[in-house]
Protein backbone atom coordinates (compact mmCIF):
# COMPACT_ATOMS: atom_id res chain seq x y z
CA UNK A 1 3.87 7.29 -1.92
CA UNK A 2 2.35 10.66 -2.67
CA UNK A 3 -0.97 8.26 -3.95
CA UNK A 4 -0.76 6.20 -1.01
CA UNK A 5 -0.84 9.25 1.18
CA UNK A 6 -4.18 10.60 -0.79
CA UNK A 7 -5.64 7.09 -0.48
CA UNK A 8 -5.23 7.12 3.60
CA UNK A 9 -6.07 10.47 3.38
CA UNK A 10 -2.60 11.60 5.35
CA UNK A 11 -0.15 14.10 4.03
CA UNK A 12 2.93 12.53 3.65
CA UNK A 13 4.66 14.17 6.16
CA UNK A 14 2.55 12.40 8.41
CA UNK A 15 3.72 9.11 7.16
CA UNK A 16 6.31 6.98 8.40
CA UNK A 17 8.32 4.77 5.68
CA UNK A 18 10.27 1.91 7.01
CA UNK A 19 12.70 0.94 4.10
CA UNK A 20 15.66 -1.15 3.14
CA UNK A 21 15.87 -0.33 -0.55
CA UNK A 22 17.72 3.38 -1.48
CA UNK A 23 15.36 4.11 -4.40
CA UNK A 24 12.67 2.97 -2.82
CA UNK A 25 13.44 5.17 0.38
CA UNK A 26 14.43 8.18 -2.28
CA UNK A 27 10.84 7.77 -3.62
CA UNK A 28 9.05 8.12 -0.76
CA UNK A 29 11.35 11.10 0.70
CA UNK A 30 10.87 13.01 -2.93
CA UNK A 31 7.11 12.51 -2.09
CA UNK A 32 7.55 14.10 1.71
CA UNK A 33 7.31 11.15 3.95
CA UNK A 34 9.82 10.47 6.80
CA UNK A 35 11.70 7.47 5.44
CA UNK A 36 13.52 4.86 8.28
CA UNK A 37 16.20 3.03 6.91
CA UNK A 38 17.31 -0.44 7.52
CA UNK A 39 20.70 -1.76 8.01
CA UNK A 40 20.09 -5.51 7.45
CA UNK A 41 19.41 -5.13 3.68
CA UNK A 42 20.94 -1.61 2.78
CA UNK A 43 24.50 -3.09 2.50
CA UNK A 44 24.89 -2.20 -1.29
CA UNK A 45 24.10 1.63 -0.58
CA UNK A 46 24.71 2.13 2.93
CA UNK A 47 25.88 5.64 2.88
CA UNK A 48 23.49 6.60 0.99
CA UNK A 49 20.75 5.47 2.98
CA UNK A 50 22.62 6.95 6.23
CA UNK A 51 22.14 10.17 4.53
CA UNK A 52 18.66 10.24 3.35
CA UNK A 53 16.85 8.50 6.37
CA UNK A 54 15.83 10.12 9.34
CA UNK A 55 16.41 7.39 11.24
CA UNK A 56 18.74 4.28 10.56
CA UNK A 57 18.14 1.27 12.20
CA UNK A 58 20.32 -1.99 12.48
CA UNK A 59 17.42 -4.21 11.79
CA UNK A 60 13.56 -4.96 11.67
CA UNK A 61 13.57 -5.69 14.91
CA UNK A 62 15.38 -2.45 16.08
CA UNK A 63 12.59 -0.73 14.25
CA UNK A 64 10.01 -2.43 16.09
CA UNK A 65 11.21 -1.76 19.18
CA UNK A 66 11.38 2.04 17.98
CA UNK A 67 8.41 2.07 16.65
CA UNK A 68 7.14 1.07 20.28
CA UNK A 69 9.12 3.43 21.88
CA UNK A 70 7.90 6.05 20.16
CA UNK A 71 4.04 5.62 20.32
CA UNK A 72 5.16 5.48 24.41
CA UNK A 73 5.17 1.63 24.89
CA UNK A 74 8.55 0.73 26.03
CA UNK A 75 10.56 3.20 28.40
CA UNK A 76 13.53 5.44 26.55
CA UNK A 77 16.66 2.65 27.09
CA UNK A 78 14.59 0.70 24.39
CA UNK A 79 15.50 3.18 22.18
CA UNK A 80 19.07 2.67 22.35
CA UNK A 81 18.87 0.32 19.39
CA UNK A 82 18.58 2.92 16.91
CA UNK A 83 20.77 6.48 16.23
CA UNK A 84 19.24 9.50 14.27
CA UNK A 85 21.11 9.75 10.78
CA UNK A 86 23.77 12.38 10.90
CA UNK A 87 22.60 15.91 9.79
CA UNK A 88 19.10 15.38 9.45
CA UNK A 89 15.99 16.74 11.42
């Protein structure tokens, strides 16, 4: 991720990580990007992901209606579909 970042020339803070594997997501946190977890495949380390994401989404389609919610394309009860991860900014 931190190569990724220097190839779009972004910092990784400024990029968002949509994820459903836990080392995967831990990788890409460790390099500074915000990291959004998703339920439908992160059975095997659920917790886990709950506490590193932050967000945590049910499925892809949550986070695509997030996603559009967030760049201002679909009015705030869209965003019901998704909760914040406990603890995390």
């Amino acid at each position: 991720y931190s190569r990724l970042s220097l190839h779009l020339h972004l910092e990784p803070g400024e990029m968002i990580v949509w994820e459903d594997s836990y080392r995967a997501a831990r990788a890409a946190k460790e390099a500074g990007c915000r990291v959004y977890a998703v339920e439908e495949a992160a059975e095997q380390n659920r917790l886990g992901m709950i506490n590193l994401a932050d967000r945590y989404v049910k499925d892809f389609e949550s986070a695509l209606q997030m996603q559009r919610w967030e760049n201002g394309e679909l009015p705030l009860s869209a965003s019901e579909s998704y909760r914040e991860a406990p603890g995390l900014c």
